[in-house]
XYZ file of C-alpha atoms in Angstrom:
77
model
C 23.387 17.658 39.102
C 22.156 18.133 42.662
C 22.729 21.309 44.717
C 23.799 20.472 48.236
C 22.599 22.749 51.033
C 23.827 22.296 54.528
C 21.702 23.641 57.354
C 23.922 25.146 60.093
C 23.912 27.975 62.611
C 26.805 29.640 60.659
C 24.985 29.580 57.291
C 25.197 32.905 55.528
C 21.656 32.813 54.044
C 18.323 32.168 55.766
C 16.834 28.797 54.678
C 13.746 30.521 53.271
C 15.852 32.355 50.828
C 17.425 29.243 49.241
C 16.144 28.356 45.817
C 14.722 24.795 46.359
C 13.234 24.574 42.977
C 16.430 23.196 41.732
C 17.328 19.461 42.469
C 18.549 19.871 46.079
C 19.986 17.582 48.796
C 19.403 18.938 52.259
C 22.010 18.111 54.952
C 21.249 18.440 58.569
C 23.823 17.740 61.282
C 23.421 15.732 64.423
C 22.148 17.379 67.545
C 24.695 19.028 69.592
C 27.438 18.779 67.083
C 25.836 19.982 63.951
C 27.699 19.529 60.492
C 31.263 18.445 60.565
C 33.874 20.759 58.961
C 34.338 18.193 56.214
C 30.607 18.209 55.374
C 30.426 21.996 55.512
C 33.257 22.249 52.959
C 31.485 19.805 50.591
C 28.204 21.636 50.691
C 27.461 24.116 47.795
C 25.813 26.440 50.273
C 25.152 26.783 53.981
C 21.820 28.007 55.165
C 20.713 28.945 58.749
C 17.387 29.008 60.436
C 17.042 32.400 62.019
C 16.408 32.257 65.741
C 15.229 34.936 68.172
C 15.100 34.963 71.863
C 17.112 32.699 74.247
C 16.779 29.583 72.010
C 19.841 29.200 69.835
C 19.089 25.886 67.883
C 16.291 23.352 67.161
C 16.104 19.670 67.428
C 17.619 18.168 64.155
C 14.232 16.606 63.158
C 12.447 20.033 63.635
C 15.142 21.769 61.688
C 14.806 19.334 58.881
C 11.110 19.565 58.815
C 11.136 23.381 58.561
C 13.467 23.309 55.649
C 11.736 20.457 53.805
C 8.404 22.240 54.299
C 9.901 25.329 52.636
C 11.278 23.273 49.777
C 7.861 21.724 49.195
C 6.193 25.192 49.438
C 8.410 26.548 46.744
C 7.685 23.589 44.612
C 3.998 24.080 45.035
C 3.384 20.789 46.738
């Protein structure tokens, strides 16, 4: 089976604390709207990208790149 991790500002765990060694699908929402409530409910876990300063969110492609980099790093790629 595949673990579904949604990336959202409301996520309870930082993305770098998610175990990406398991088969994982990463879901990133659209810019501006983020993940829909339905998608959030379907995810096994919601993870956030911790932000500091005045910036509260990232471009969707940048967020996806950060999370995928972490997944590859954990897998030793």
